[in-house]
PDB file of C-alpha atoms in Angstrom:
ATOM      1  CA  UNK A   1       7.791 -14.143 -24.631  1.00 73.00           C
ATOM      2  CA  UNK A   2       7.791 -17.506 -23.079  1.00 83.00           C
ATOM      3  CA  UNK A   3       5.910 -17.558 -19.911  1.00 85.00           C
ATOM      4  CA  UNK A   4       7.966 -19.295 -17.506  1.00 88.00           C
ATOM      5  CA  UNK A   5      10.873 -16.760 -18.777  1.00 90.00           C
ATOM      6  CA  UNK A   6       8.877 -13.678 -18.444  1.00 90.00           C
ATOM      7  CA  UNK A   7       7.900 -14.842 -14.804  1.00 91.00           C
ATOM      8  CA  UNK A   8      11.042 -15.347 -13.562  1.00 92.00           C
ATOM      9  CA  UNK A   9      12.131 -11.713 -15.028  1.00 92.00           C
ATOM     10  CA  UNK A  10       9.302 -10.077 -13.364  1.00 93.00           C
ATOM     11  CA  UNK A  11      10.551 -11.885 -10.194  1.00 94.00           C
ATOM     12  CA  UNK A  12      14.694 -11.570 -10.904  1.00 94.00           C
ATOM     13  CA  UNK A  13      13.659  -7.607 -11.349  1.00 94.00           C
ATOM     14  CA  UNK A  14      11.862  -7.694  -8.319  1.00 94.00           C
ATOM     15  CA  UNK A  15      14.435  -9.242  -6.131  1.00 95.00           C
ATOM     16  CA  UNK A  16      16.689  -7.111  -7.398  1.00 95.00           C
ATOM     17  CA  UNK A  17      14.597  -4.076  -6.357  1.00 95.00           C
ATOM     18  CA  UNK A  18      14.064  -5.762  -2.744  1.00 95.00           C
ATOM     19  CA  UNK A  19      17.972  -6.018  -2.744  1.00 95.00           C
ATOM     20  CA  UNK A  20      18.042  -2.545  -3.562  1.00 95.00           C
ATOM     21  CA  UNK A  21      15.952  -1.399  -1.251  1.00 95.00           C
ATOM     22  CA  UNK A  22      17.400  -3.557   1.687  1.00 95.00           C
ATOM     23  CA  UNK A  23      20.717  -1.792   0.913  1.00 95.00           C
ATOM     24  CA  UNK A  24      19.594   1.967   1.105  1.00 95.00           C
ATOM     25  CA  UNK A  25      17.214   0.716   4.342  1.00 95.00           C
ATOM     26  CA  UNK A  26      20.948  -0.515   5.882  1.00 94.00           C
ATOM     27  CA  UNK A  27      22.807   3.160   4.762  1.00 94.00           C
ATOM     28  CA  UNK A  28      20.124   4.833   6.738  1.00 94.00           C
ATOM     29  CA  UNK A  29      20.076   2.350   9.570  1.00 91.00           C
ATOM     30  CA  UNK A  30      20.914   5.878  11.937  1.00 90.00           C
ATOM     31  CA  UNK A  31      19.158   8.197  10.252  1.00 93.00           C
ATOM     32  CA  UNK A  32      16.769   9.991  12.571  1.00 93.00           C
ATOM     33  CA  UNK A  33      12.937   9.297  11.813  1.00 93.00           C
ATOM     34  CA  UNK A  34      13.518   7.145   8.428  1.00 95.00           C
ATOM     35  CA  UNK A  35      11.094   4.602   7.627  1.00 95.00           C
ATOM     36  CA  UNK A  36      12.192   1.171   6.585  1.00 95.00           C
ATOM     37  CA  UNK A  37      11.307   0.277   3.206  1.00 95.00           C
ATOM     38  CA  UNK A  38       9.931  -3.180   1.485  1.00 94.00           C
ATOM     39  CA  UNK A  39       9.339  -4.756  -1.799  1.00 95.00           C
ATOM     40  CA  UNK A  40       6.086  -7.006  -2.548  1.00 94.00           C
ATOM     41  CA  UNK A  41       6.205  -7.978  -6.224  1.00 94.00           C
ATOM     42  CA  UNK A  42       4.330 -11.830  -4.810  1.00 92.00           C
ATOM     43  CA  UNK A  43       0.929 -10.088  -4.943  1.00 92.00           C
ATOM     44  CA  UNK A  44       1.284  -8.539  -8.633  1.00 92.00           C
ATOM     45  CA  UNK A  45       2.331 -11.189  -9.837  1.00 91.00           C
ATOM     46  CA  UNK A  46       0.254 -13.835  -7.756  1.00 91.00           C
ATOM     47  CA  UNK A  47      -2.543 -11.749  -9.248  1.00 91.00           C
ATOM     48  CA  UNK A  48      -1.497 -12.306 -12.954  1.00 90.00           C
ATOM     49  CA  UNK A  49      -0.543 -15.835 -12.353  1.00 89.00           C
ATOM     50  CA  UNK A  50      -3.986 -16.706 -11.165  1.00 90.00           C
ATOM     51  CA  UNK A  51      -5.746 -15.081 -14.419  1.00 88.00           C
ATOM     52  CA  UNK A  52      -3.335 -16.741 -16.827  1.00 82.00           C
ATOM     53  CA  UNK A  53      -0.918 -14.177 -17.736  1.00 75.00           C
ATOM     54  CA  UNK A  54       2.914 -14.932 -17.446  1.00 73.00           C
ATOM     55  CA  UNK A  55       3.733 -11.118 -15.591  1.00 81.00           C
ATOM     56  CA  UNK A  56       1.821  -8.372 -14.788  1.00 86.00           C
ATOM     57  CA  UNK A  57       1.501  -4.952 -16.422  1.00 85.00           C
ATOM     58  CA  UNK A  58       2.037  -3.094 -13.071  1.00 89.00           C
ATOM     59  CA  UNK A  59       5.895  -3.019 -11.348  1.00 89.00           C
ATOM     60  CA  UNK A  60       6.689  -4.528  -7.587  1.00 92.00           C
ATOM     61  CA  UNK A  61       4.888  -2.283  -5.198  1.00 92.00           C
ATOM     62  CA  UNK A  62       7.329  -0.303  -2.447  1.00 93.00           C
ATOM     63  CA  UNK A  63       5.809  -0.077   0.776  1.00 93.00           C
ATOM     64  CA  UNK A  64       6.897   1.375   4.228  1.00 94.00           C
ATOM     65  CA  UNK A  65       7.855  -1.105   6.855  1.00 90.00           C
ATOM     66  CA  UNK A  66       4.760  -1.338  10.198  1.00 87.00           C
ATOM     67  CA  UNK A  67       7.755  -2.420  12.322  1.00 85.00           C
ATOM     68  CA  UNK A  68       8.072  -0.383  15.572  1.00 85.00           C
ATOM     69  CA  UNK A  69       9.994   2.677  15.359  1.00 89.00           C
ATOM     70  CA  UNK A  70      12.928   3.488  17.717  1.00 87.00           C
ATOM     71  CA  UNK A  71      13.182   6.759  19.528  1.00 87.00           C
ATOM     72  CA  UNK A  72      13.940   8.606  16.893  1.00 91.00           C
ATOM     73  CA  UNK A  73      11.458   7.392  14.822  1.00 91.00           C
ATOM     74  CA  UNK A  74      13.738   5.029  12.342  1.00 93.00           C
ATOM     75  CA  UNK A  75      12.147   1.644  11.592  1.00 94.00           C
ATOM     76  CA  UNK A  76      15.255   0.041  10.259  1.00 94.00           C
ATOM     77  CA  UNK A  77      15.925  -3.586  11.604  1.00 91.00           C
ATOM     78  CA  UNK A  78      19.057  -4.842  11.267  1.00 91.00           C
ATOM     79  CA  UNK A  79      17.939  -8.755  11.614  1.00 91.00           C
ATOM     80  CA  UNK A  80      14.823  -7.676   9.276  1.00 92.00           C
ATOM     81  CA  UNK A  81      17.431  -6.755   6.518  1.00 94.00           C
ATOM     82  CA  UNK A  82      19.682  -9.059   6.711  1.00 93.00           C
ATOM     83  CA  UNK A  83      16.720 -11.783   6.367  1.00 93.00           C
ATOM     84  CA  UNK A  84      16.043  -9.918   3.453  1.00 93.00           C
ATOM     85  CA  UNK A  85      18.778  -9.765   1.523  1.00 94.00           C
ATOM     86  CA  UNK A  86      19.722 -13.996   2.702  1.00 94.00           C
ATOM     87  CA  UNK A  87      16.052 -14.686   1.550  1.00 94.00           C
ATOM     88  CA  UNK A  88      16.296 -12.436  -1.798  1.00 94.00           C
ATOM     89  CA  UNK A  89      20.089 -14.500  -2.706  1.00 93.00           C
ATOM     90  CA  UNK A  90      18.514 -17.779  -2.587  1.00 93.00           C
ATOM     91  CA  UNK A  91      15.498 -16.858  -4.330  1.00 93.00           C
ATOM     92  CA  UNK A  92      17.515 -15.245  -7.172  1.00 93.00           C
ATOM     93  CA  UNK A  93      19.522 -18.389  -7.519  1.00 92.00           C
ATOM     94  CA  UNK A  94      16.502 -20.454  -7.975  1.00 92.00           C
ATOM     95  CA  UNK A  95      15.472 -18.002 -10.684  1.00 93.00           C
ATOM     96  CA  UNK A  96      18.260 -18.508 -12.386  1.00 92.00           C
ATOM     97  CA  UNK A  97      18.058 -22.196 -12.220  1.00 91.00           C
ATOM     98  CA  UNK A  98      14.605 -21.624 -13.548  1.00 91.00           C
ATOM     99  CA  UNK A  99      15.848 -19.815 -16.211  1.00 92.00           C
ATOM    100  CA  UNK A 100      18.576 -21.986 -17.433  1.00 91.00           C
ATOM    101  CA  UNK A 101      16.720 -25.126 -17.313  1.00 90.00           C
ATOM    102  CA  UNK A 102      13.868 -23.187 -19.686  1.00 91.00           C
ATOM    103  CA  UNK A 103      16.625 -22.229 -21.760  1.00 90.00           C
ATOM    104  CA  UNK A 104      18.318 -25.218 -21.903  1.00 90.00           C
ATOM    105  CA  UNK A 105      14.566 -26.903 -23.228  1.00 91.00           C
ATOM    106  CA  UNK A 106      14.012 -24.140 -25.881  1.00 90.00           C
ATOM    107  CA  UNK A 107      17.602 -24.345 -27.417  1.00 89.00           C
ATOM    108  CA  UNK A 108      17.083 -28.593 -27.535  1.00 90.00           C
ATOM    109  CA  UNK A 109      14.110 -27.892 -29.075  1.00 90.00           C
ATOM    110  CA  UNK A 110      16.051 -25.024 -31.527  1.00 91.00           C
ATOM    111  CA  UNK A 111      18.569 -28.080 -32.205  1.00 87.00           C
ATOM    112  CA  UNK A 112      21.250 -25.815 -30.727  1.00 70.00           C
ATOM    113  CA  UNK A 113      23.786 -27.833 -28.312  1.00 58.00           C
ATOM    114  CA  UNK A 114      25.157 -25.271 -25.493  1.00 52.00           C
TER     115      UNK A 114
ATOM    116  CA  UNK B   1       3.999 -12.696  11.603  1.00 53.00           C
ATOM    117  CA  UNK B   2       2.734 -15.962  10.158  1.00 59.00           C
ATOM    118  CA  UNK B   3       5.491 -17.433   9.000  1.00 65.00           C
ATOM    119  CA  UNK B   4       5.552 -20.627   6.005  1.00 71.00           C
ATOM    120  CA  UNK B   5       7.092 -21.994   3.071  1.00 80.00           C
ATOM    121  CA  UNK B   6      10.966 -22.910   2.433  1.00 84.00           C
ATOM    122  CA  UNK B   7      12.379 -19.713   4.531  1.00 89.00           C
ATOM    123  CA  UNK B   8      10.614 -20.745   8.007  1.00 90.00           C
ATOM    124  CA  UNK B   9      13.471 -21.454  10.129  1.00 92.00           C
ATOM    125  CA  UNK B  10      14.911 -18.136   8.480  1.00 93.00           C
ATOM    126  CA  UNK B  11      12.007 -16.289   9.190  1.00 92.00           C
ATOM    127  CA  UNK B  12      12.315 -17.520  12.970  1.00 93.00           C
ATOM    128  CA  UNK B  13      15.252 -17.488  13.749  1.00 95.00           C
ATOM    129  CA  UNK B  14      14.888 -13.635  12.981  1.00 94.00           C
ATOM    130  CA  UNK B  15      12.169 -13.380  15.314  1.00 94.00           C
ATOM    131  CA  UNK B  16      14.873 -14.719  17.888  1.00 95.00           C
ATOM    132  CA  UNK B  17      17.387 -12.434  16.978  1.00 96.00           C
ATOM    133  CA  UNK B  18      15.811  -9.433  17.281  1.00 94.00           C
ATOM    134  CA  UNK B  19      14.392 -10.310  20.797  1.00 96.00           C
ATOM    135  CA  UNK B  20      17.742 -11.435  22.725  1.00 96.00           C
ATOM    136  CA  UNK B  21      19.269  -8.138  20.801  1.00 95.00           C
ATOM    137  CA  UNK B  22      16.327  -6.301  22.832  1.00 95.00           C
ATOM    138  CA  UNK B  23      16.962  -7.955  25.598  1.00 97.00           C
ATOM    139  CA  UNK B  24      20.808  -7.441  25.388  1.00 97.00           C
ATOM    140  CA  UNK B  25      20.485  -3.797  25.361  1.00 96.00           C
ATOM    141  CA  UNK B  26      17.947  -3.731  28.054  1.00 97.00           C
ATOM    142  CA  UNK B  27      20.531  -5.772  30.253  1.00 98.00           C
ATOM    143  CA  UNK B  28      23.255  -2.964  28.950  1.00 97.00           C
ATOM    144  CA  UNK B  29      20.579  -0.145  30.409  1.00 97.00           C
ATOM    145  CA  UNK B  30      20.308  -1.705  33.595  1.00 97.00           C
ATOM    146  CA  UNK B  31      23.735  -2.521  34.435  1.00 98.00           C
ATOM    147  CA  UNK B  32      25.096   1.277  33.304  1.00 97.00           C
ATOM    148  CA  UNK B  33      23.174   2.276  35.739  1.00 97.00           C
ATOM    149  CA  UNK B  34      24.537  -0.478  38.450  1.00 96.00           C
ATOM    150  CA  UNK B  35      25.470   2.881  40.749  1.00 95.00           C
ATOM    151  CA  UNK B  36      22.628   4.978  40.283  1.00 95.00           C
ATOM    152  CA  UNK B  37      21.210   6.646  43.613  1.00 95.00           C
ATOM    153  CA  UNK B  38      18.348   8.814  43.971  1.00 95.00           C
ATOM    154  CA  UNK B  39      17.094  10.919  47.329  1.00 94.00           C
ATOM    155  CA  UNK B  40      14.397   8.541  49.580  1.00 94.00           C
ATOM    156  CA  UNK B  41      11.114   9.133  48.260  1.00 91.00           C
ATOM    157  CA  UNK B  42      12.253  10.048  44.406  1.00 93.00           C
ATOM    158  CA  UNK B  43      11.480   6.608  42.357  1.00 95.00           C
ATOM    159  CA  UNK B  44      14.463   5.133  42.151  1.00 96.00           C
ATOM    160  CA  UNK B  45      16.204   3.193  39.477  1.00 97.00           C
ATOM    161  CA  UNK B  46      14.270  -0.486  38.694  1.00 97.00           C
ATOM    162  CA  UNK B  47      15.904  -2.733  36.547  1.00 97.00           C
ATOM    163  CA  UNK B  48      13.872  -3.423  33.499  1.00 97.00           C
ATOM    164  CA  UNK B  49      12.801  -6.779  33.044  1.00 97.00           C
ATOM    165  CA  UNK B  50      11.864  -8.176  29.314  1.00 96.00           C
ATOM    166  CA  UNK B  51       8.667 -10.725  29.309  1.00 96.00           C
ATOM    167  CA  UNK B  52       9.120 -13.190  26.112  1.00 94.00           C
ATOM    168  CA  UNK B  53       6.033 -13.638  23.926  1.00 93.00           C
ATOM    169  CA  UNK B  54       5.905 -17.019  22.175  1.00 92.00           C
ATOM    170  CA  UNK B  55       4.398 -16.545  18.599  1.00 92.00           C
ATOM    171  CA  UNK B  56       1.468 -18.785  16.496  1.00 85.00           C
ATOM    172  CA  UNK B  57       1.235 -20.778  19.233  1.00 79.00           C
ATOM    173  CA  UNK B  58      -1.660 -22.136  17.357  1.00 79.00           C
ATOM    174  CA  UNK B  59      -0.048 -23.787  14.760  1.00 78.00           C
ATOM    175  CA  UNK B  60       1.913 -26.822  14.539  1.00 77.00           C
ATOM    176  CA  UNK B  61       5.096 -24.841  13.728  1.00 81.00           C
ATOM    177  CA  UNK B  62       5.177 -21.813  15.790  1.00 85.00           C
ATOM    178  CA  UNK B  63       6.597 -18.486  14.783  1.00 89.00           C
ATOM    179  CA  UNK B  64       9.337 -17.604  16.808  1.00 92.00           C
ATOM    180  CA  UNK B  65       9.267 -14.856  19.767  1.00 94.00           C
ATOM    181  CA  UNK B  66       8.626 -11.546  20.178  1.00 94.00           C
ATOM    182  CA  UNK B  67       8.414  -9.126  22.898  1.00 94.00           C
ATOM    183  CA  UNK B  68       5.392  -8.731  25.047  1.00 94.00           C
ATOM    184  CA  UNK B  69       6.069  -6.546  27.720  1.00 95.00           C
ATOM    185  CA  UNK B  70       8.779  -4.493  29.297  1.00 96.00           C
ATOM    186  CA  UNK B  71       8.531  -4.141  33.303  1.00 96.00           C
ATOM    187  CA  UNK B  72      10.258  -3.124  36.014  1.00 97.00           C
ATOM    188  CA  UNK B  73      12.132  -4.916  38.916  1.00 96.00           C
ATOM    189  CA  UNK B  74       9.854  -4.233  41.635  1.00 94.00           C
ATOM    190  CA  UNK B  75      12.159  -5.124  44.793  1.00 93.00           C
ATOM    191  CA  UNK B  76      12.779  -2.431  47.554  1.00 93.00           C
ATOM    192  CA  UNK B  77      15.719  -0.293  47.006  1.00 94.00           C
ATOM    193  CA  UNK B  78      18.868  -0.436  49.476  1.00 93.00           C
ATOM    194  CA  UNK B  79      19.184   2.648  51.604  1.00 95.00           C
ATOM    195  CA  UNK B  80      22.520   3.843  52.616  1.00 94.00           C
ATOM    196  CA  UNK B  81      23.605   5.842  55.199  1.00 95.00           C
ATOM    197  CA  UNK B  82      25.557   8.587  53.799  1.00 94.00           C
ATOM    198  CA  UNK B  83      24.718  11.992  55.061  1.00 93.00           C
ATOM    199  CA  UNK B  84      27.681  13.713  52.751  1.00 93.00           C
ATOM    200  CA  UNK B  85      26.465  12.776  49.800  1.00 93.00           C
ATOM    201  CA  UNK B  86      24.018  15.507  47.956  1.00 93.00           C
ATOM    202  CA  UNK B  87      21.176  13.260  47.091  1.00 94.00           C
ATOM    203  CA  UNK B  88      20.949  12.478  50.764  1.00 93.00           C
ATOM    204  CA  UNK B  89      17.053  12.962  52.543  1.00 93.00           C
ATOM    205  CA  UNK B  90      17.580  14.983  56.291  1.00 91.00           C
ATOM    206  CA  UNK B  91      18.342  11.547  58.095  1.00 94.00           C
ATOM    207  CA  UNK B  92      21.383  11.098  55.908  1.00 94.00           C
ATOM    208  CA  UNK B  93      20.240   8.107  53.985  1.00 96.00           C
ATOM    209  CA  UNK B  94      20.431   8.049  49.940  1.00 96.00           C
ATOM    210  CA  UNK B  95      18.305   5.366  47.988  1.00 95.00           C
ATOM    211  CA  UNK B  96      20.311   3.029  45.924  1.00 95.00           C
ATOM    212  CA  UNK B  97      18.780   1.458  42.427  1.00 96.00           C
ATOM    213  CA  UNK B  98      16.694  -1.552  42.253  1.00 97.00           C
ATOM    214  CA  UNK B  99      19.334  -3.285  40.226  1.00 96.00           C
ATOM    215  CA  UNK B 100      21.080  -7.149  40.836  1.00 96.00           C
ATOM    216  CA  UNK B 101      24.428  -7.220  38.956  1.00 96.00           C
ATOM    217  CA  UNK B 102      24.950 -10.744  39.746  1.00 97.00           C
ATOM    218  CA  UNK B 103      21.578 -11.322  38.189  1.00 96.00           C
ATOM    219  CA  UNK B 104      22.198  -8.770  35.147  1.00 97.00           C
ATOM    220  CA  UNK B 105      25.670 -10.506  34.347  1.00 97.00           C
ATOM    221  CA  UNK B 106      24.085 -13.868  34.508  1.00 97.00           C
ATOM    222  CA  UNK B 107      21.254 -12.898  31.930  1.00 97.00           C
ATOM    223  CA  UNK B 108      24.201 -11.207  29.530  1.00 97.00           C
ATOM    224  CA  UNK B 109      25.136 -14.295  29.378  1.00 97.00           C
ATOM    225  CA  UNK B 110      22.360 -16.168  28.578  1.00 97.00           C
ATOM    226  CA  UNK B 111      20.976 -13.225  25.868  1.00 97.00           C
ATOM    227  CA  UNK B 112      24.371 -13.733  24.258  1.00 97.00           C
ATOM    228  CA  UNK B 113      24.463 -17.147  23.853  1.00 97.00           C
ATOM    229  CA  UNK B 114      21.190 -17.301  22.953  1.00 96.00           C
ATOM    230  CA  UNK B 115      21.642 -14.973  20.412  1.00 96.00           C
ATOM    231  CA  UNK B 116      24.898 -17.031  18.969  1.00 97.00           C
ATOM    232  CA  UNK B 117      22.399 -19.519  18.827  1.00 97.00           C
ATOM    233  CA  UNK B 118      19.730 -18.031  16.789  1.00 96.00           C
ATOM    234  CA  UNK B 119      22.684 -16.720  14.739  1.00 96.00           C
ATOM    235  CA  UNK B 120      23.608 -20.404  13.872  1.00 96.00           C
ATOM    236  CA  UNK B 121      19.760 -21.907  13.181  1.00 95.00           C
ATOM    237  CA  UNK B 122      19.965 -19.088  10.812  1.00 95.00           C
ATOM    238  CA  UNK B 123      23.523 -19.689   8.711  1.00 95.00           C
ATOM    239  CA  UNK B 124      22.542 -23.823   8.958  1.00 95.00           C
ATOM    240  CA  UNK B 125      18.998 -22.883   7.413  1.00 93.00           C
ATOM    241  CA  UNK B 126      20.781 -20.756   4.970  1.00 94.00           C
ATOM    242  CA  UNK B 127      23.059 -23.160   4.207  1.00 93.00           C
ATOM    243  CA  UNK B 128      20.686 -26.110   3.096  1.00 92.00           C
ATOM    244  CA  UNK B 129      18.789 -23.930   1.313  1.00 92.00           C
ATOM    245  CA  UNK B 130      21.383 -23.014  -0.741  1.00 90.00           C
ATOM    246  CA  UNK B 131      22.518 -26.772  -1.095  1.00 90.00           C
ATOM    247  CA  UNK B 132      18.508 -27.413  -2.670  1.00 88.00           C
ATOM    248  CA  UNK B 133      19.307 -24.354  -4.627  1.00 86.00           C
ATOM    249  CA  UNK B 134      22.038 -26.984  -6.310  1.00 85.00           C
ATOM    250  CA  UNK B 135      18.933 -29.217  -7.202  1.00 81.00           C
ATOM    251  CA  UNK B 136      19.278 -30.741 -10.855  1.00 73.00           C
ATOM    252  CA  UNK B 137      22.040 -28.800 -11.852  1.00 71.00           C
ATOM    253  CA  UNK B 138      24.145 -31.075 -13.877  1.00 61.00           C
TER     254      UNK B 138
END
């Protein structure tokens, strides 16, 4: 696959995880002891950037949150998420711009008018 | 937290949530217990005070805030003479909490504001970034 295209799917399907996960983090926001989750797909596929491939072989890592837990033990951060999940929208729309604008190239090139 | 690249103000204005949310619900603690008496000699109620903690000082942009210490008010606590009630010591006095509601109110309202504020760096940020989102679309 094209490069550019199968970079921004490895990143769409990691967003999509990190939107994922920022929605089950909010369900459990009072559930006793639960440990805030997070997504880091950058440093996969910073990795495979860096050595010339367009995505790498591995998925988006999950890893639990280091923020301080309440008294219960939950590490869910309302402010946290919702950072999240304004970050992950914008970056999804980019990718999609991305996307298109590839697109767009490859089907001028294919003679084919949208 | 270092914080860079297109999301900054996001990523600070986050930082500035979270703290005047901490110190809003410290301010709720100490003003719930506005009326709280304890027997001479027990410690008695102290109002906990929040200490700010600016962050990357270090760098041109900064990082936001965070927490860096909780402590308490350390003013001496009114005693009141009243020998009926059951907290009261043998000479009749009760110890009342280390506590200034006109103080308290007065920082509710400056941790909500300041929150509202935070709460619109953070929808304006949003906001232009989705406008460069919009970048060369035809």
């Amino acid at each position: 696959m094209d490069p550019l295209l199968s970079t921004v799917e490895y990143a769409m399907g990691g967003l999509q995880l990190r939107l994922d996960t920022v929605a089950n983090n909010l369900a459990n926001l009072n559930t006793p002891g639960f440990v805030a989750q997070k997504v880091d797909f950058e440093t996969s596929l910073g990795i495979a950037l860096a050595s010339g491939r367009g995505a790498p072989g591995v998925g988006p890592a999950i890893v639990n949150s280091e923020d301080v837990p309440d008294d219960t033990g939950n590490t869910v951060n309302i402010e946290n998420e919702i950072t999240e999940m304004t970050k992950s929208s914008l970056e999804r729309q980019v990718m999609v711009s991305a996307f298109n604008y590839k697109t767009d190239l490859l089907k001028a090139a294919a003679g084919v008018s949208r | 937290m270092t914080v860079h690249g297109p999301f900054s103000s996001i990523d600070i204005s986050n930082t500035g949530l979270g703290y005047n949310k901490y110190w809003l619900d410290t301010i709720a603690h100490n003003i719930a217990n506005v009326n709280t008496q304890t027997t001479p000699g027990q410690a008695p109620f102290r109002a906990r005070i929040v200490e700010a903690m600016p962050l990357d000082t270090n760098t041109s942009l900064g990082g936001g805030i965070a927490v860096s210490d909780v402590v308490d008010q350390a003013d001496d606590p009114a005693m009141m003479f009243d020998p009926g009630n059951p907290l009261a010591d043998g000479t009749g006095y009760v110890q009342g909490p280390v506590v200034d509601l006109a103080e308290q109110m007065g920082n509710l309202i400056l941790a909500s504001r300041s929150y509202q504020a935070n709460m619109t760096v953070f929808k304006e940020a949003r906001d232009a970034l989705q406008v460069t989102t919009t970048l060369g679309r035809g």
